[in-house]
Structures are given as structure tokens and as C-alpha cells.
PDB file of C-alpha atoms in Angstrom:
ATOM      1  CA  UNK P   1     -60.740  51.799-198.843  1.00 41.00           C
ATOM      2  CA  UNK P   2     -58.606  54.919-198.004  1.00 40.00           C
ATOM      3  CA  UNK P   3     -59.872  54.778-194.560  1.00 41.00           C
ATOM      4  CA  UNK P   4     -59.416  51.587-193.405  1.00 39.00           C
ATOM      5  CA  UNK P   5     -55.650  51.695-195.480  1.00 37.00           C
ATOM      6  CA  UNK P   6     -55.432  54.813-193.099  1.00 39.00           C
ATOM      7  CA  UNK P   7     -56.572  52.814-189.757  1.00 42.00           C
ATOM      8  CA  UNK P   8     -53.922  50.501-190.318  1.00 38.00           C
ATOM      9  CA  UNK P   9     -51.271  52.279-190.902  1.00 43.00           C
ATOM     10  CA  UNK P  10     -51.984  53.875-187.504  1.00 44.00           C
ATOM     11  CA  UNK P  11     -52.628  50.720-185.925  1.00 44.00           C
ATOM     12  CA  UNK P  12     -49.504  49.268-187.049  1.00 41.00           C
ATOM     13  CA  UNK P  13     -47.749  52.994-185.527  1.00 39.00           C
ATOM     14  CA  UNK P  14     -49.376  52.413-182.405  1.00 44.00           C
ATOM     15  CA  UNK P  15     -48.275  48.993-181.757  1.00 43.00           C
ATOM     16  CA  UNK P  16     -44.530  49.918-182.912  1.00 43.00           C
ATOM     17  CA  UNK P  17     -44.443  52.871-180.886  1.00 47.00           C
ATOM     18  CA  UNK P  18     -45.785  51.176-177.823  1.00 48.00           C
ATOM     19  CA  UNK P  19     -43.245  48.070-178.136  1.00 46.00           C
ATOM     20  CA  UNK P  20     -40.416  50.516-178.944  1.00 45.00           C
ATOM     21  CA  UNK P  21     -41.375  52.413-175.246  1.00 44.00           C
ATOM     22  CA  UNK P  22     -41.864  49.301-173.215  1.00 46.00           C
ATOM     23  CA  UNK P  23     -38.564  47.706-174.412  1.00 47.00           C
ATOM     24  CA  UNK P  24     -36.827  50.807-173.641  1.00 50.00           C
ATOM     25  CA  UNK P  25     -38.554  50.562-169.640  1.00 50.00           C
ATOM     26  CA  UNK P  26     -37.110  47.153-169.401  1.00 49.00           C
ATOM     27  CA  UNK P  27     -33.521  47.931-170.494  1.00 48.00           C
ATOM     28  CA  UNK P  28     -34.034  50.957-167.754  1.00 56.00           C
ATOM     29  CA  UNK P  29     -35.137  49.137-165.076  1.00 57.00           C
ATOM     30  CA  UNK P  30     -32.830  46.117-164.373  1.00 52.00           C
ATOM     31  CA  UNK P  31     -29.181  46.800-165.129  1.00 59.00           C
ATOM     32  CA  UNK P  32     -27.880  43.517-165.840  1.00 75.00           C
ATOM     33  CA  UNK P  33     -25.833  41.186-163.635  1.00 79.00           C
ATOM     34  CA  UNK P  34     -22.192  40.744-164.758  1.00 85.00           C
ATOM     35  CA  UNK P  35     -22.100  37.249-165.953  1.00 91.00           C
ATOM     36  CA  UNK P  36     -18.561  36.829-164.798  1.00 94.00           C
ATOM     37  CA  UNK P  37     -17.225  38.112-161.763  1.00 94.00           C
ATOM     38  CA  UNK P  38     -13.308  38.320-161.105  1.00 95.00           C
ATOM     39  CA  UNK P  39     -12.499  39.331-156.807  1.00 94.00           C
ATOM     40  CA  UNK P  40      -9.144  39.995-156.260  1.00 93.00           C
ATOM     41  CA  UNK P  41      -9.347  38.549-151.788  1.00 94.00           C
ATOM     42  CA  UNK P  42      -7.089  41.436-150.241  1.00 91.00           C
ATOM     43  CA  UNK P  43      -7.219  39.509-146.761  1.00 94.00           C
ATOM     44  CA  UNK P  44      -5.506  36.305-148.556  1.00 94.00           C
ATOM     45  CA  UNK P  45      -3.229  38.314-150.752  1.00 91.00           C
ATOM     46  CA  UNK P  46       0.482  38.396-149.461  1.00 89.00           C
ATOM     47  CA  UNK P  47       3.587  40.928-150.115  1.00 89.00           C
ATOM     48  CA  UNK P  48       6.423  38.519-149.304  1.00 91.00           C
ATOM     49  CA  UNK P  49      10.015  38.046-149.743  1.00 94.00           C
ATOM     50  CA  UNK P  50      10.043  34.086-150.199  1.00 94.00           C
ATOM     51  CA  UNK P  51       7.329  31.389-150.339  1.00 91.00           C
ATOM     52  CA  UNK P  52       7.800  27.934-150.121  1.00 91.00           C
ATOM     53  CA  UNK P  53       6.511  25.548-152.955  1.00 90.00           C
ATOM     54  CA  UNK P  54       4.265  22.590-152.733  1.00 88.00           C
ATOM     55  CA  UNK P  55       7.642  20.480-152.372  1.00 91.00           C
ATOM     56  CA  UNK P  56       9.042  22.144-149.326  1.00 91.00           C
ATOM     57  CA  UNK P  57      11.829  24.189-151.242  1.00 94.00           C
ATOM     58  CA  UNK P  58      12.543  28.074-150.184  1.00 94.00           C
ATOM     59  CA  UNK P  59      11.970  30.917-153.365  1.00 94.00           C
ATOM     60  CA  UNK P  60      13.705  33.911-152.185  1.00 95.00           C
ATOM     61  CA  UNK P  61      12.988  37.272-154.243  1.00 94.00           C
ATOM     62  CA  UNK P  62      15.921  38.833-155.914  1.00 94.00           C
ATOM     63  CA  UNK P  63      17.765  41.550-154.415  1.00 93.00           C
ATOM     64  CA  UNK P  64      15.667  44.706-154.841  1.00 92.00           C
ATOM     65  CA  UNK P  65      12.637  42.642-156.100  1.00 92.00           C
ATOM     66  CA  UNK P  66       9.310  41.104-153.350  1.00 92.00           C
ATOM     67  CA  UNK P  67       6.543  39.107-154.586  1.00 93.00           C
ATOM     68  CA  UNK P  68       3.075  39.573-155.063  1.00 91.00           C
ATOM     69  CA  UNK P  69       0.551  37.109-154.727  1.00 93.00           C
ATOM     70  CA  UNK P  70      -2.449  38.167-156.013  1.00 93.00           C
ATOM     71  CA  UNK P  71      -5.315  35.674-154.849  1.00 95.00           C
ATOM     72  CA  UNK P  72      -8.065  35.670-156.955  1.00 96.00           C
ATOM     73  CA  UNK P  73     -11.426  34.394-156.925  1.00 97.00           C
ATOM     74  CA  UNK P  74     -13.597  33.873-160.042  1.00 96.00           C
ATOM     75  CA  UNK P  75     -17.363  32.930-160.363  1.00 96.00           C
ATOM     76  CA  UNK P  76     -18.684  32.225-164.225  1.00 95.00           C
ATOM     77  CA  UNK P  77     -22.521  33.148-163.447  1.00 94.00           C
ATOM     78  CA  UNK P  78     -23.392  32.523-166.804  1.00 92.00           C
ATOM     79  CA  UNK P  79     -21.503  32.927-169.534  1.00 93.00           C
ATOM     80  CA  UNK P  80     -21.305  29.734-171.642  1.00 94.00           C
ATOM     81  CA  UNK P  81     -17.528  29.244-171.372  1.00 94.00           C
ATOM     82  CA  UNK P  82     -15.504  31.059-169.635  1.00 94.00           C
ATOM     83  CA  UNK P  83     -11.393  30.674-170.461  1.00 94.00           C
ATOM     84  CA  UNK P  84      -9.163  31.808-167.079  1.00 95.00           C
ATOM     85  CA  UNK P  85      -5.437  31.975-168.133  1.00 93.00           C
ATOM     86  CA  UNK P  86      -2.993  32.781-165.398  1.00 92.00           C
ATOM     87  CA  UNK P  87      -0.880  35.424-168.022  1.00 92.00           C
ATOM     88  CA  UNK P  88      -3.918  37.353-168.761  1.00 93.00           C
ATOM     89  CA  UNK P  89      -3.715  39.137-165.976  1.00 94.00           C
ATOM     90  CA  UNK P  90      -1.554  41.947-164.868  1.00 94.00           C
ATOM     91  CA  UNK P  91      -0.840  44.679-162.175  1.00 92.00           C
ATOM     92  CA  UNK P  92       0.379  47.948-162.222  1.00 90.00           C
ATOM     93  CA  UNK P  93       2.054  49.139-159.186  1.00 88.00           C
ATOM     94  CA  UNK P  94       3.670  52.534-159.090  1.00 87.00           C
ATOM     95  CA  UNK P  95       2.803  53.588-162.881  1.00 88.00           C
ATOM     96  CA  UNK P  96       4.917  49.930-163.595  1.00 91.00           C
ATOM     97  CA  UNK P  97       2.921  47.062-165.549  1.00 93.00           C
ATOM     98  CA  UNK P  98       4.284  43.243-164.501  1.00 93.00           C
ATOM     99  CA  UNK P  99       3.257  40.408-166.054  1.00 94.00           C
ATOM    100  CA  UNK P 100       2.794  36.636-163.552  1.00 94.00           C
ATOM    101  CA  UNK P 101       5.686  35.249-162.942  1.00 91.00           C
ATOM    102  CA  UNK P 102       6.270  31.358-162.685  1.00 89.00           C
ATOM    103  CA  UNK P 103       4.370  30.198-159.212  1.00 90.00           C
ATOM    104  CA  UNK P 104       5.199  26.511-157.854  1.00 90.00           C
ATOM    105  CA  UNK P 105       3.370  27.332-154.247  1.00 89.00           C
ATOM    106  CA  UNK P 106       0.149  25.781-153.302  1.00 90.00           C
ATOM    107  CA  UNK P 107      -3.591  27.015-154.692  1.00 93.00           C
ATOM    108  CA  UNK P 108      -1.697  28.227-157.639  1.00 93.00           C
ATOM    109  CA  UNK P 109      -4.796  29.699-160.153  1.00 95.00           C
ATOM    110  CA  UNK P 110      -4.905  26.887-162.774  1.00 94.00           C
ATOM    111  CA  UNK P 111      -5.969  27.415-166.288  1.00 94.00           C
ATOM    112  CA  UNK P 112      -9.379  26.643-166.675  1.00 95.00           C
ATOM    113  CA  UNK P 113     -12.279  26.686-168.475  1.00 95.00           C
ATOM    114  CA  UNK P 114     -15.565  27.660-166.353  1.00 95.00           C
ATOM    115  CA  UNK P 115     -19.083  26.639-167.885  1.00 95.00           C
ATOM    116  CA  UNK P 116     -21.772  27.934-166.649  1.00 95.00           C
ATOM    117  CA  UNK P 117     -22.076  27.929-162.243  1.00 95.00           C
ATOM    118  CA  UNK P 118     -18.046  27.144-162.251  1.00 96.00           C
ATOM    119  CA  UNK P 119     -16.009  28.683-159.794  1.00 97.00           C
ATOM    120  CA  UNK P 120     -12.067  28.819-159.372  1.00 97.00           C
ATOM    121  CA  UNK P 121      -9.384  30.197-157.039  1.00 97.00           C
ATOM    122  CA  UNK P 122      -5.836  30.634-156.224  1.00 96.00           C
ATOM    123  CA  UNK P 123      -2.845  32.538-156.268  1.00 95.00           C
ATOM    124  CA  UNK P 124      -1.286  34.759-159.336  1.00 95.00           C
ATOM    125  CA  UNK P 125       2.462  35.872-159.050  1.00 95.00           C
ATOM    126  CA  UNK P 126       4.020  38.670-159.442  1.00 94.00           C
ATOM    127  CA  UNK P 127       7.596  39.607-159.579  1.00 93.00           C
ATOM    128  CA  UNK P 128       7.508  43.530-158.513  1.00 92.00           C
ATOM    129  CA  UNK P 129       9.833  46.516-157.550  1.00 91.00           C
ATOM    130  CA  UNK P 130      10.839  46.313-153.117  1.00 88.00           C
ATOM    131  CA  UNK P 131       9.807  49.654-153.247  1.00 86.00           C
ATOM    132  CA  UNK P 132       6.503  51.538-151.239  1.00 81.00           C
ATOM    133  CA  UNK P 133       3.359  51.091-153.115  1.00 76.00           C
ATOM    134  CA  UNK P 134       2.266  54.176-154.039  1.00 76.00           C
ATOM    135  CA  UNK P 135      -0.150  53.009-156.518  1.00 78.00           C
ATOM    136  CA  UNK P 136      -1.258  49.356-156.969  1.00 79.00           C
ATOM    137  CA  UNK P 137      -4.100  48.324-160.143  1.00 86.00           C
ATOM    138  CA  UNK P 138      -4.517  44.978-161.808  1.00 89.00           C
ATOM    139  CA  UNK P 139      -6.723  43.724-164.848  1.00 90.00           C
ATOM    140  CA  UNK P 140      -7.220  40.623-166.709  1.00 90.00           C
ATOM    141  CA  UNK P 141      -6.685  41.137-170.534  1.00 87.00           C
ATOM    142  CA  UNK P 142      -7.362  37.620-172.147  1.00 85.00           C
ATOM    143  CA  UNK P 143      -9.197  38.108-175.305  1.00 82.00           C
ATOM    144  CA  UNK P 144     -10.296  34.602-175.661  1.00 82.00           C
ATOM    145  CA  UNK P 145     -12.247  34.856-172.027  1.00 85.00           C
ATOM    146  CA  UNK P 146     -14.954  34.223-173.915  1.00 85.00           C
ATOM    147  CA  UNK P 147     -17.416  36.950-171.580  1.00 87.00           C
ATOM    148  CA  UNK P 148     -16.638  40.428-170.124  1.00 87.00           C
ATOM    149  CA  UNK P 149     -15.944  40.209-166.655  1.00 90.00           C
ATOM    150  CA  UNK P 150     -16.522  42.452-163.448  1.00 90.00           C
ATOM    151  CA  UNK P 151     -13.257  43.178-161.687  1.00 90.00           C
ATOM    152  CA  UNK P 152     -14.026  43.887-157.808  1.00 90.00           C
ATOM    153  CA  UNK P 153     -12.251  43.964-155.008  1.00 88.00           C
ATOM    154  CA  UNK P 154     -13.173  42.750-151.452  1.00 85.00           C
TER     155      UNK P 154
END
């Protein structure tokens, strides 16, 4: 009885140890894809002094202030719901956080919610410093995105 008591218990190690390795192989082997991906489009983004809205008026910077429109392409992969909100996202240009500013120009980024394959675009605004950009970062801090996204840049 005290031998077969004893093969099981080292049956039972051997199978645990084995399952333990092989799960630990597969978490090595295939880093996993982002399920949300946030691209901040550097060819479509604009430094500007004035834009004109989707109703043909002229917004003119203040004095010492330019605009920043951030355009901003975001893929939900797979996350099961996805919440994009225009305020969570800010930049940081010369050591100087800014939140959006109000944006009535066309492809504004709307506030959506992306299920799973849904894809959005558009422009964020930002009110900034006329100054040289000596250092430019942005982010999206929303806690109720729902998914952790992957901020890239092309």
C-alpha cells in the first residue's frame, strides 16, 4: 500500500512539474499583442496659428500661444470595450503638461466607444506655449478605457 501511495504521489509531482514548465515556455515564447493600439500620425499632425472650423469661421491662437493638433489614430484589436475620451489625453512639451482644448475643425476625435475590430480617428487640440519645442511627449490617462493601450508613434 505504501508503494503504490508512494507512486502517486510522484506521479501527481511529475505531471505538476511538467505543466508548471510548459506553461512557463508558452508565456516565453509569444509576447502578447497589445489589444489596443493608440498612433499618434506625425505626417497629419499640424503646429498652426489658426484653423478654420467646419463652418468656415477663422480661430486665431492667442498672442504668445500656437496650436497643436495632435491626430490620432486608434485600433481596439480586442479588448471588449474600449472608451476613447478626447480629455484623456495630454502632451507635455518643454517639461509643460496641457490638457485638449475645445476643437470645432473637421475630423475632430469623437468620444467613442470601440468594441472589438473598431477603429477611430481625428484631431486632439492643444493650446501650447509659441515657443521652440525642445521636448514634446503625450499620453492618454482615461481610467475608464476599459484596456491598456500601446502608445506608438509613426
Amino acid at each position: 500500500m505504501k508503494k503504490i501511495f508512494a507512486i502517486l504521489i510522484i506521479g501527481i509531482l511529475a505531471l505538476t512539474i511538467g505543466c508548471t514548465a510548459e506553461s512557463q515556455q508558452q508565456s516565453q515564447q509569444a509576447p502578447a499583442e497589445p489589444q489596443v493600439t493608440i498612433t499618434w500620425n506625425q505626417e497629419k499632425s499640424q503646429y498652426a496659428y489658426q484653423y478654420t472650423s467646419e463652418q468656415g469661421y477663422v480661430y486665431k491662437a492667442p498672442e504668445g500661444k500656437a496650436f497643436f493638433l495632435l491626430y490620432l489614430e486608434i485600433d481596439n484589436k480586442n479588448c471588449p470595450k474600449y472608451a476613447v475620451k478626447h480629455y484623456g489625453f495630454k502632451v507635455m512639451v518643454n517639461q509643460v503638461v496641457y490638457d485638449p482644448y475645445i476643437y470645432y475643425g473637421p475630423y475632430d476625435l469623437k468620444d467613442v466607444d470601440l468594441l472589438p475590430g473598431g477603429k477611430t480617428e481625428g484631431y486632439v487640440l492643444f493650446q501650447i506655449a509659441d515657443e521652440e519645442i525642445k521636448t514634446a511627449e503625450w499620453g492618454y490617462d482615461n481610467p475608464y478605457a476599459g484596456c491598456p493601450a500601446l502608445l506608438e508613434i509613426k
